Coordinates of C-alpha atoms in Angstrom, one line a residue:
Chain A
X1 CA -16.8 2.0 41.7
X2 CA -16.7 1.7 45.2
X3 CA -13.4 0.3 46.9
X4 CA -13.1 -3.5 47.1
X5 CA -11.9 -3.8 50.7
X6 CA -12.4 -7.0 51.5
X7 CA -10.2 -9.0 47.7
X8 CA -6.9 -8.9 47.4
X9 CA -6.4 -5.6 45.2
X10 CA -4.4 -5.4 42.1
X11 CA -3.0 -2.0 40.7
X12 CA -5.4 0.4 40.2
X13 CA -6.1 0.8 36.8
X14 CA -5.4 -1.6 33.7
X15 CA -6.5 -2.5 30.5
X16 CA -7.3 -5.4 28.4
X17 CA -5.0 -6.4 25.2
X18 CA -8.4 -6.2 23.3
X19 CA -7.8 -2.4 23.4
X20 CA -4.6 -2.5 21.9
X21 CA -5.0 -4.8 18.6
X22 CA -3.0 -3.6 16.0
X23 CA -4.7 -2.6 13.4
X24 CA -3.8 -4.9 10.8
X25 CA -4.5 -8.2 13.2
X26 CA -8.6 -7.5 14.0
X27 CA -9.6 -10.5 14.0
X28 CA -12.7 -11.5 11.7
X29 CA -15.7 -11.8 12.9
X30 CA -17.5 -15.5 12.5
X31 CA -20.5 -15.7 10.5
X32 CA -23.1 -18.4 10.5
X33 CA -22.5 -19.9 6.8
X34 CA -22.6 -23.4 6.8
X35 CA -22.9 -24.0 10.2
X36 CA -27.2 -23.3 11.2
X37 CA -29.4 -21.2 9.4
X38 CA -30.9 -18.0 10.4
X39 CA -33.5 -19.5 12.3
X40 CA -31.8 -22.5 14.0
X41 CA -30.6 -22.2 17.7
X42 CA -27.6 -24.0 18.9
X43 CA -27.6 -27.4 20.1
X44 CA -27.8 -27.5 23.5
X45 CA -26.2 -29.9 26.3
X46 CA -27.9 -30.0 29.4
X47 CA -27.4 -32.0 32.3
X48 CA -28.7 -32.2 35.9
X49 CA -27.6 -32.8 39.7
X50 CA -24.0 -31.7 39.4
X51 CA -23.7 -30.0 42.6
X52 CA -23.8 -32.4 45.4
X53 CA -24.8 -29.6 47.9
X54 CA -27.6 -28.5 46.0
X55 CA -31.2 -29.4 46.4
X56 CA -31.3 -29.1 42.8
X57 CA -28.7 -28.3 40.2
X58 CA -28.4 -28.0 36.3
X59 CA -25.7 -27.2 34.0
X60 CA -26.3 -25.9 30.4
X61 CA -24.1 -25.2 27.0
X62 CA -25.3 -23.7 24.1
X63 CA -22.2 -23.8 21.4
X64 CA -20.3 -22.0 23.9
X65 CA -22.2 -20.5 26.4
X66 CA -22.1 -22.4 29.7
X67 CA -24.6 -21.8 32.2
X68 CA -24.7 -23.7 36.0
X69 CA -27.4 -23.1 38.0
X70 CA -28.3 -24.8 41.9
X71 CA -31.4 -24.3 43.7
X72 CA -32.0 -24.2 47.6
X73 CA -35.3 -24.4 49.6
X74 CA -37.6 -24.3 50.7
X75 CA -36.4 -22.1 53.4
X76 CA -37.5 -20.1 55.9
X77 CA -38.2 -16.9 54.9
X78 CA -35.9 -14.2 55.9
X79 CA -37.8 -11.3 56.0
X80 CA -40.8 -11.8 59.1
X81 CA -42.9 -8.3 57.8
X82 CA -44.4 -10.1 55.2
X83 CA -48.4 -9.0 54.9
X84 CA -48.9 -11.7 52.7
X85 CA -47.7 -15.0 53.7
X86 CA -50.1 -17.4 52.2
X87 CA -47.3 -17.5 49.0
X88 CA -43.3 -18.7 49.6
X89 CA -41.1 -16.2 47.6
X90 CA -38.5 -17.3 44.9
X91 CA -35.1 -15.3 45.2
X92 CA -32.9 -15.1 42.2
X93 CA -29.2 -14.6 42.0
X94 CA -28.0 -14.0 39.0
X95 CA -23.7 -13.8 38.5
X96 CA -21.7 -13.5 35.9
X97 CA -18.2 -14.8 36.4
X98 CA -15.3 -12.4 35.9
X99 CA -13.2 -14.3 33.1
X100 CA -16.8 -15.4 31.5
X101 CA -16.9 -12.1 29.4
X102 CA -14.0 -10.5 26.7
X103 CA -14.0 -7.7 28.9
X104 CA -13.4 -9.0 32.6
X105 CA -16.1 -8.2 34.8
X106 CA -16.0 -6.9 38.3
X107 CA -16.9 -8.9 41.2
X108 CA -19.1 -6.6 42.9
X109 CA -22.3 -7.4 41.0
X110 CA -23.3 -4.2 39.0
X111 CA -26.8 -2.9 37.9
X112 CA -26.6 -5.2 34.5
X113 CA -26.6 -8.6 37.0
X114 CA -29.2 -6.8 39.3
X115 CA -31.5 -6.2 36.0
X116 CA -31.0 -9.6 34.8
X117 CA -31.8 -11.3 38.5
X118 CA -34.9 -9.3 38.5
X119 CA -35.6 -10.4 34.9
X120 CA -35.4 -14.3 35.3
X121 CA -37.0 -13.8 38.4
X122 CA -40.3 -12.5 36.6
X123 CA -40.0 -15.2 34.3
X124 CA -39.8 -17.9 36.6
X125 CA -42.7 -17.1 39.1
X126 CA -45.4 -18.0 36.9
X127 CA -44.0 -21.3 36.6
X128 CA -43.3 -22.8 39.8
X129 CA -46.3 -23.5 42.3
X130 CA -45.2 -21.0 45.4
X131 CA -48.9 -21.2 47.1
X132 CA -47.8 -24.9 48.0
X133 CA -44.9 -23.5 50.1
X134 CA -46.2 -20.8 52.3
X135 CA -43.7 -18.6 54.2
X136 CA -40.6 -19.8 52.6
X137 CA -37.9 -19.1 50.3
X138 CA -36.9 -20.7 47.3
X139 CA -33.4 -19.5 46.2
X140 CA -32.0 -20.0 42.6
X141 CA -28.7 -19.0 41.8
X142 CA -27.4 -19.2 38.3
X143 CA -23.6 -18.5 37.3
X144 CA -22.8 -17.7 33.9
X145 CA -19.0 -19.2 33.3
X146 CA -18.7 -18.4 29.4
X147 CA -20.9 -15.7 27.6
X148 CA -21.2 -16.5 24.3
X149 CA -24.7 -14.4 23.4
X150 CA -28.3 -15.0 24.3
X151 CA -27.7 -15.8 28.6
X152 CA -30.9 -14.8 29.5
X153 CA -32.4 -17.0 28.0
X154 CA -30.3 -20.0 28.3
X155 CA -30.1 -19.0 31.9
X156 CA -33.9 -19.4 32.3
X157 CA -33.7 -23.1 30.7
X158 CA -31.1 -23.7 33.0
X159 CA -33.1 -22.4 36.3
X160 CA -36.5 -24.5 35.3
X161 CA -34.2 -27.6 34.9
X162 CA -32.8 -26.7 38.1
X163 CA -36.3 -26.6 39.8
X164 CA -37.4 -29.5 38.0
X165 CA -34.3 -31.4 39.5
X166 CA -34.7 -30.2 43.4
X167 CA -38.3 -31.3 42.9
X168 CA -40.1 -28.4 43.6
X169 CA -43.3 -27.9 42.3
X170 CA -44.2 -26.3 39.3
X171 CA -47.0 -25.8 36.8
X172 CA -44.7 -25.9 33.6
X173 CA -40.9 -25.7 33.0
X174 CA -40.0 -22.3 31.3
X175 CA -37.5 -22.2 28.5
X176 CA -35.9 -19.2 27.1
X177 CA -35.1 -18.3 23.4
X178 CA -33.6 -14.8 22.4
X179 CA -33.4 -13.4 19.0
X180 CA -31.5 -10.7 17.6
X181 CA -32.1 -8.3 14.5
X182 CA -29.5 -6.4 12.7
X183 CA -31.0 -4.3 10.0
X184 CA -32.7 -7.4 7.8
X185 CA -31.8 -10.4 9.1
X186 CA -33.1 -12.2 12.7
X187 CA -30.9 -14.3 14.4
X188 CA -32.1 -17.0 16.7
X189 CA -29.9 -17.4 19.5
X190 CA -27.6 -15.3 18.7
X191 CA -23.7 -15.8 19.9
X192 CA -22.0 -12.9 21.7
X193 CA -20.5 -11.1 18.5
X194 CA -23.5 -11.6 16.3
X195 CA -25.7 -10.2 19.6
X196 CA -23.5 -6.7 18.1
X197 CA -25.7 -3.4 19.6
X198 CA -26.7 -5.6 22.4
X199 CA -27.6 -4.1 26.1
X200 CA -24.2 -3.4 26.7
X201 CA -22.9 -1.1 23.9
X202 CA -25.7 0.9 22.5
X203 CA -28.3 0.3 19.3
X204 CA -28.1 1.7 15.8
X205 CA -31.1 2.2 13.9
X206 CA -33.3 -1.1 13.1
X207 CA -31.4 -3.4 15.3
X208 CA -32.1 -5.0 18.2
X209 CA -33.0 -8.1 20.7
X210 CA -35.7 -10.0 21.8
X211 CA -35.7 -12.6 24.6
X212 CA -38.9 -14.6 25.5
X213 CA -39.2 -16.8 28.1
X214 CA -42.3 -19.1 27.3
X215 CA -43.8 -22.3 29.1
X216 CA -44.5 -24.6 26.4
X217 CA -47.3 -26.9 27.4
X218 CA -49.7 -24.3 28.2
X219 CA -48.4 -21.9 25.8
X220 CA -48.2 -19.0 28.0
X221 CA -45.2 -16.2 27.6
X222 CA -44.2 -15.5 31.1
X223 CA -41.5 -12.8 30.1
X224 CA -41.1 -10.7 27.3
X225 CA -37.7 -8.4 26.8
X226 CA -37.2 -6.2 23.5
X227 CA -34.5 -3.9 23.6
X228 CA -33.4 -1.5 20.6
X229 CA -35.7 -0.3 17.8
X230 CA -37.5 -2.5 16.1
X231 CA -40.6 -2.1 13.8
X232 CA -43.7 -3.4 15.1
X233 CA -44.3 -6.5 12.4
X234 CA -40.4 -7.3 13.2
X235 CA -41.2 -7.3 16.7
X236 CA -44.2 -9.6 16.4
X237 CA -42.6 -12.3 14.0
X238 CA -39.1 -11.7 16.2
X239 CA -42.0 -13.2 19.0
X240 CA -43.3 -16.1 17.5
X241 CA -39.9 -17.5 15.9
X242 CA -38.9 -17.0 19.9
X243 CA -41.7 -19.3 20.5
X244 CA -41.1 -21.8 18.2
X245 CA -37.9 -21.9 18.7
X246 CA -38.6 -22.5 22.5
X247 CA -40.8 -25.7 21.6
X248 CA -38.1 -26.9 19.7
X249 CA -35.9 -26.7 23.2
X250 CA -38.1 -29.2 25.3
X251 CA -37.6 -32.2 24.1
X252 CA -33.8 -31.8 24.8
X253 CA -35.0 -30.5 28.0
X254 CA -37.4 -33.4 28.9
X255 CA -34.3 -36.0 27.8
X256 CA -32.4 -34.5 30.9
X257 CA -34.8 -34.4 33.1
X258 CA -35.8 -37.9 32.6
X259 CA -31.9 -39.4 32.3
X260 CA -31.4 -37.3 35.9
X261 CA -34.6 -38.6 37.4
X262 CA -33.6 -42.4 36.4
X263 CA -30.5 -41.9 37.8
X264 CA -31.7 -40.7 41.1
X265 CA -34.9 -43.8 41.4
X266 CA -33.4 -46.6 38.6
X267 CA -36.7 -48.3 37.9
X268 CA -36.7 -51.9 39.6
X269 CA -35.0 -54.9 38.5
X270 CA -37.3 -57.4 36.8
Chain B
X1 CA -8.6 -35.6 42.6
X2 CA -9.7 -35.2 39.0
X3 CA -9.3 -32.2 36.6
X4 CA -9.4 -31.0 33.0
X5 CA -8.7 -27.7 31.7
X6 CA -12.1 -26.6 30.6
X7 CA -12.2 -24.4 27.4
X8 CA -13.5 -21.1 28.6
X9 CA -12.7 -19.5 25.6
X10 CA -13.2 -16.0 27.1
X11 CA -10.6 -16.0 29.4
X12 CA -6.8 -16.4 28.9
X13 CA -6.5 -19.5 30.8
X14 CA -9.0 -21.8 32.8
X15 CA -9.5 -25.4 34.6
X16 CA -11.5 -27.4 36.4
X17 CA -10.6 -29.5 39.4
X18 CA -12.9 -32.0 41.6
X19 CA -11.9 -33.2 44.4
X20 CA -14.4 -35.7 45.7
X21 CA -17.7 -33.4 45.1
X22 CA -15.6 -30.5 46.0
X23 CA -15.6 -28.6 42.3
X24 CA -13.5 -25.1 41.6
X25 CA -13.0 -23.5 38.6
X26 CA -10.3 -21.0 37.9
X27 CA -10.4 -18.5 35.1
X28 CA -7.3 -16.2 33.8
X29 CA -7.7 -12.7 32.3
X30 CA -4.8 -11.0 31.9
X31 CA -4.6 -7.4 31.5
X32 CA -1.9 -4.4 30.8
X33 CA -0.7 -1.9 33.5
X34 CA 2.2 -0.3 34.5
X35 CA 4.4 -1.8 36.7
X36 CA 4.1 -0.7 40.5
X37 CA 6.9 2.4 41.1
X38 CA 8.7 0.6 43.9
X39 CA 9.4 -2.6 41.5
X40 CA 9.3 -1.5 37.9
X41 CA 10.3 -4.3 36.3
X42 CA 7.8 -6.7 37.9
X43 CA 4.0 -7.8 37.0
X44 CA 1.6 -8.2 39.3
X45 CA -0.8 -11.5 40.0
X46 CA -4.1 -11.1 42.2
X47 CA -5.8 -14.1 43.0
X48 CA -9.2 -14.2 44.6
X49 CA -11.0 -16.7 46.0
X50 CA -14.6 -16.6 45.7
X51 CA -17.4 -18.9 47.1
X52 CA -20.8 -18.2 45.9
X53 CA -23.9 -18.9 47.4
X54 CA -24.4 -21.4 44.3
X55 CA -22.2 -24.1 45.9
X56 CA -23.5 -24.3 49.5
X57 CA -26.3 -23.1 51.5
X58 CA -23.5 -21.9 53.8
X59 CA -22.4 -19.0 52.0
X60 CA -24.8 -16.2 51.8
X61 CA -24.8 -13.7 48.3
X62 CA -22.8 -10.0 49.1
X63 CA -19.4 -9.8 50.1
X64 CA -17.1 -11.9 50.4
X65 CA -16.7 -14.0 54.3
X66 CA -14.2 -14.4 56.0
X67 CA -13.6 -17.8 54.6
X68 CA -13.2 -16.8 50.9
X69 CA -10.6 -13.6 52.6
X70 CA -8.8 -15.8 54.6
X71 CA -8.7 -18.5 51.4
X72 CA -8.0 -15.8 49.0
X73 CA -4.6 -14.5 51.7
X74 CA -3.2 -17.8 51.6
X75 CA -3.8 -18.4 48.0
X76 CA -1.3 -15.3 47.4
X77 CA 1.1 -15.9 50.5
X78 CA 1.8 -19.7 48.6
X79 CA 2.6 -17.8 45.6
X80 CA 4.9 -15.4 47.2
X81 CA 6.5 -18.4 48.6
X82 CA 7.2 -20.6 46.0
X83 CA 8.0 -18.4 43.6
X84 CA 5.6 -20.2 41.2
X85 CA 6.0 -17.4 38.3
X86 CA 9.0 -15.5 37.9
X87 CA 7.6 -11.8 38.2
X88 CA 10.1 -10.7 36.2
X89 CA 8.8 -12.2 32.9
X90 CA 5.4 -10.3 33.5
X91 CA 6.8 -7.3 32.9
X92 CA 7.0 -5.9 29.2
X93 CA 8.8 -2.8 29.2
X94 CA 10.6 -1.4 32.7
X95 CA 8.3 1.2 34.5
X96 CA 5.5 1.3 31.5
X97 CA 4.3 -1.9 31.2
X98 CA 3.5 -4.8 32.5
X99 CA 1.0 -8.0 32.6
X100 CA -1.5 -8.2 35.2
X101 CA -3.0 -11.5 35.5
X102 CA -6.0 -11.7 37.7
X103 CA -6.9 -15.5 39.2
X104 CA -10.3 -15.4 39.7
X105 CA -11.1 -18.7 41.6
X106 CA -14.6 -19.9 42.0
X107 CA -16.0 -22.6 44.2
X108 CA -19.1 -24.5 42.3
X109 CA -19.5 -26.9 45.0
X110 CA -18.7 -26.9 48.5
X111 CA -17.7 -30.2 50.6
X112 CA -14.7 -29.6 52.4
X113 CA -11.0 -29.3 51.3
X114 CA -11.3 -26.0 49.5
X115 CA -7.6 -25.0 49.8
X116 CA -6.0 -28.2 48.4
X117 CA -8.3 -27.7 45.5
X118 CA -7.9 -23.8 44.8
X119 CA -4.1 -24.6 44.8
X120 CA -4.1 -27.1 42.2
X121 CA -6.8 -25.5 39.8
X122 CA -4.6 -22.5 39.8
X123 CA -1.3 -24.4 39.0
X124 CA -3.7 -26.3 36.3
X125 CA -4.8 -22.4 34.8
X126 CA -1.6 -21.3 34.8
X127 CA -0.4 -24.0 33.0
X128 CA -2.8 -23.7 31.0
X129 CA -2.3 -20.0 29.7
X130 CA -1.7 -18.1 26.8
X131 CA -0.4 -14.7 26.7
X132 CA -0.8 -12.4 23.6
X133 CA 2.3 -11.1 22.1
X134 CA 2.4 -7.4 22.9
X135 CA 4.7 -4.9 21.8
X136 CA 5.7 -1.4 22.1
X137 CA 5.2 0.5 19.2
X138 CA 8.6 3.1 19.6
X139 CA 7.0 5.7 17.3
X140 CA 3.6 6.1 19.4
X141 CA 4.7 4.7 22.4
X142 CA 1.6 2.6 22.9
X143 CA 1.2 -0.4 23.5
X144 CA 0.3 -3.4 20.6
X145 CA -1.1 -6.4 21.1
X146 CA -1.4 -9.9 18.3
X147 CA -3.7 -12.1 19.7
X148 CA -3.0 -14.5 17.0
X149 CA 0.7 -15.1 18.4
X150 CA 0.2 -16.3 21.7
X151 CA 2.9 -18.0 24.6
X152 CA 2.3 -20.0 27.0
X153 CA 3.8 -18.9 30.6
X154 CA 6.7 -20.7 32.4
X155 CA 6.1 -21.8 35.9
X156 CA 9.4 -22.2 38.3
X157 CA 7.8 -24.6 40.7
X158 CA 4.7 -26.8 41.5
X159 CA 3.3 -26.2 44.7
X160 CA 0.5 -28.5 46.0
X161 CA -1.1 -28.6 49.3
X162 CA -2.1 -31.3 51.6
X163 CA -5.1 -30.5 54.2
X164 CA -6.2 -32.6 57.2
X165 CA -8.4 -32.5 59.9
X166 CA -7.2 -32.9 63.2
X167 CA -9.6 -34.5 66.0
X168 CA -8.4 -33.9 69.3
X169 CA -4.5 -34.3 68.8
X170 CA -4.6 -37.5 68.3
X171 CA -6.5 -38.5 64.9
X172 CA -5.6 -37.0 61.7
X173 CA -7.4 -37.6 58.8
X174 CA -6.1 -36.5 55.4
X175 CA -8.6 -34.6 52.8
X176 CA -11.4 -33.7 55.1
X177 CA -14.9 -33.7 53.4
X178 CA -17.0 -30.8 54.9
X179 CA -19.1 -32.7 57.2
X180 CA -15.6 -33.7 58.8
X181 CA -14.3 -30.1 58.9
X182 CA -17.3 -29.1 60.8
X183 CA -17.0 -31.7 63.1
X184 CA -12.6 -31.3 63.1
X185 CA -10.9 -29.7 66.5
X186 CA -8.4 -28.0 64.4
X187 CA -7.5 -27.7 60.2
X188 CA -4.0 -28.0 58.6
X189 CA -3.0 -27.8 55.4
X190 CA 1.0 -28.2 54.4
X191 CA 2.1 -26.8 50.7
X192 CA 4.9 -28.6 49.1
X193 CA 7.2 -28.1 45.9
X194 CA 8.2 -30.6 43.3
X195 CA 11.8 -30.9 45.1
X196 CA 10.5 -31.6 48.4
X197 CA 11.0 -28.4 50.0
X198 CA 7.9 -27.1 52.0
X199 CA 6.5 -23.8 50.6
X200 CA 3.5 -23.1 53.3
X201 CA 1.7 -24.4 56.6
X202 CA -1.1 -22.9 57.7
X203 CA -2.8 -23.8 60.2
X204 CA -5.4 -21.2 61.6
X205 CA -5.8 -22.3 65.3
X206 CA -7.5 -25.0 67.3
X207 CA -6.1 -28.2 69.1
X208 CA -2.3 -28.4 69.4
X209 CA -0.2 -30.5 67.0
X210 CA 2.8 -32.4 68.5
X211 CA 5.6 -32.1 66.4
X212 CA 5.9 -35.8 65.7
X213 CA 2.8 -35.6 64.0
X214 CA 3.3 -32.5 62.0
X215 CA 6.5 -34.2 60.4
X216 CA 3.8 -36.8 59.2
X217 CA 2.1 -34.8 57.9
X218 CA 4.8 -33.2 55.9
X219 CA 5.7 -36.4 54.4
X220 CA 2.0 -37.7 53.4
X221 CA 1.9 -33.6 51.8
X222 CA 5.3 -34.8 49.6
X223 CA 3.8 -38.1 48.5
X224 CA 1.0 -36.1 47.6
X225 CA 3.0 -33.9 45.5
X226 CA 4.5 -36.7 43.4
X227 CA 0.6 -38.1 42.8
X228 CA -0.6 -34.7 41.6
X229 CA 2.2 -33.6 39.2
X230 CA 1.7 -37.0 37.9
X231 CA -1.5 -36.5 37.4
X232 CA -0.8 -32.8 35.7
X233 CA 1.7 -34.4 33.3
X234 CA -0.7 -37.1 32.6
X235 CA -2.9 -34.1 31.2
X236 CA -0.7 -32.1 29.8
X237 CA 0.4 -35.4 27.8
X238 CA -3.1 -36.6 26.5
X239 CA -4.0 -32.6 25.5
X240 CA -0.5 -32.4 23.2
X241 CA -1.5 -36.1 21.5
X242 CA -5.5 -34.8 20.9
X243 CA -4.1 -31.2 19.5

């Protein structure tokens, strides 16, 4: 890890408590009973055009998972080489905040956030319209502030709102939905601990995670990521449970974007 | 000024402030480590300030400018200087152990008056924190922790900061938005304690200040004080009636 020159530096090494848990006082991990089924997601709270700055802006919270997201652009395009400038380009950012994980991340954005930029990044271009803004730059930058499981896909929600709010032009929004396996059950949207033998720790057999992005009108998957080992019927039900589970997302989606939008124009007086 | 202390339940401690549009967030992760060898029975705090390019079209995404540094400096000189946490209490065990607990404070939304803010939404975290119980276990000589026993941390003193703009030595206006800093001939920001002692000025250049009007400014920074712990013990209030 390189030096971090330029932040005020603490000692050099240390460890989080979480290492040192006595033995006796583990504490227990939550299970769903009682509170959604197997196949329900969490409800989700979403809101638009919280940061003033922003062309666009949306913040989203999945139980707890809390995602904010602000768009800028059009923009000139940085980069003048550019063989092909009939198209603008969208630029994602994607950051995880240091205190949002049990583990506290480091600032310096590490191979897992580059992954995850280039991810949403795939999903999103099919969505938004970039022929109608030749040689510019859209930017979208999400923040993650609390990971609770499934931010991919919550993430990807939380960028098509964003769009949607700045007004930029798009064919569809695209909503994400993640599921996770472990050995027979599937989990939709799964929170951090049940997301167990996730990207970051390593698979065990017959586990694993799925996370589609899909835009819901015209029924189109723009990404698809499976990690772990999964058998292929698994893997193809895992799919369309993602998919449904998306549709079930845009009405909550559509009720923010319409309460922002009314704020923004209030219909006349009569 | 309006905050809350937001539940990020992954991090020890956490609020939210607005001021105006201006909205930081601060989250608190402590970690263990041992105590530096020239001061073994004292923790360490690290604060950072950071401004993403999510809250302005300023700020561009890499490393952090010179604005988030220079924020970040001041944010730890105020808490060398007002003694806001007795070191002492951070530390666990002399020369093995000690807490660390790194500030991390993020900017979600950039309009002016960024130092006022980071200084209050820290106070707010800190306030807000809870420490697991760690012991040392004298037969392995580890360290345990209970995260089911948790304390909360005892601050000495409430600093809060005043900023103003200054146009041309003669107009000062107090809580600059960040169409007025751009437009300002010179920045000022004066950091107060509860009993009316100043902890901080900085003021990084531009115009000259007479001293008439720096005394001013002190005193509008103390009646500031007074507002914000009110509002902090209006908080803390309303939090202890809903729990």
């Amino acid at each position: 890890m390189p030096v971090d020159t330029k932040r005020i530096r603490g000692p050099e090494e240390s460890q989080s408590p979480l290492l040192f848990l006595s033995p006796g006082k583990v504490p227990e991990a939550s299970s769903r009973q009682g509170v959604r089924g197997n196949g329900d997601a969490r409800p989700v709270f979403a809101r638009c055009g919280l940061i003033s700055q922003a062309k666009g802006s949306a913040y989203l919270e999945a139980g707890n998972t809390k995602i904010i997201c602000s768009v800028y652009g059009p923009r000139e395009a940085e980069r003048k080489d550019e063989t092909d400038m009939k198209t603008g380009r969208l630029v994602c950012d994607f950051r995880l905040a240091p205190f949002s994980c049990l583990k506290r991340g480091a600032w310096i954005q590490g191979s897992e956030e580059r992954d995850l930029s280039q991810t949403l990044q795939e999903s999103l271009q099919p969505g938004v319209c970039l022929h109608r803004y030749p040689r510019s730059q859209i930017e979208v930058n999400v923040m993650v502030l609390e990971n609770d499981g499934s931010i991919l896909a919550h993430a990807v929600t939380c960028a098509s709102m964003a769009l949607a709010d700045g007004g930029i032009e798009m064919y569809d929004v695209v909503l994400g939905c993640t599921l996770g396996q472990s050995g027979s059950t599937c989990l939709v949207d799964p929170s951090y601990s049940e997301e167990y033998g996730s990207w970051q720790e390593g698979y065990g057999e017959d586990q694993g995670c799925v996370t589609v992005a899909l835009l819901p009108n015209l029924n189109q998957v723009s990404g698809l990521t499976a990690d772990g080992e999964m058998r292929e019927d698994i893997l193809s039900d895992a799919v369309r449970s993602c998919m449904d589970g998306c549709h079930k997302l845009y009405p909550v989606l559509q009720q923010a974007l319409m309460r922002a939008v009314k704020k923004k124009a209030p219909p006349p007086a009569k | 000024a309006v905050f809350t202390w937001c539940s990020v339940s992954t991090a020890d401690g956490s609020a939210l402030v607005k001021i105006g549009n201006t909205t930081v967030i601060c989250g608190i992760k402590a970690e263990l480590t041992t105590p530096p060898s020239d001061a073994p029975n004292r923790g360490y705090i690290v604060p950072n300030v950071d401004l993403p390019p999510l809250c302005s079209s300023k700020f561009r995404p890499g490393p952090p400018g010179e604005q988030a540094q220079a924020a970040s400096q001041f944010i730890a000189d105020v808490i060398e200087s007002s003694d806001l946490i007795n070191m002492e209490e951070l530390c666990i065990e002399k020369s093995k152990l000690c807490w660390v607990l790194y500030c991390d404070i993020m900017c979600l939304d950039y309009d002016g008056n960024l130092l006022d803010a980071c200084i209050i939404v820290l106070l707010a975290a800190l306030k807000n924190a809870q420490l697991p119980e760690v012991t040392i276990n004298k037969e392995t000589d580890l360290a345990e922790a209970d995260i089911q026993k948790k304390k909360p941390l005892k601050i000495n003193r409430l600093p809060v900061g005043s900023s103003f703009a200054v146009f041309d030595d003669s107009i000062i206006i107090v809580d600059p938005t960040a169409e007025e800093e751009s437009l300002s001939t010179a920045l000022l920001t004066v950091v107060t304690d509860e009993e009316d002692r100043l902890c901080a000025v900085h003021k990084p250049g531009g115009t000259s200040l007479s001293g008439e009007k720096l005394q001013h400014c002190i005193n509008r920074a103390i009646t500031r004080n007074k507002e914000i712990s009110k509002l902090v013990d209006k908080v803390t209030e309303s939090t202890k009636t809903a729990k």
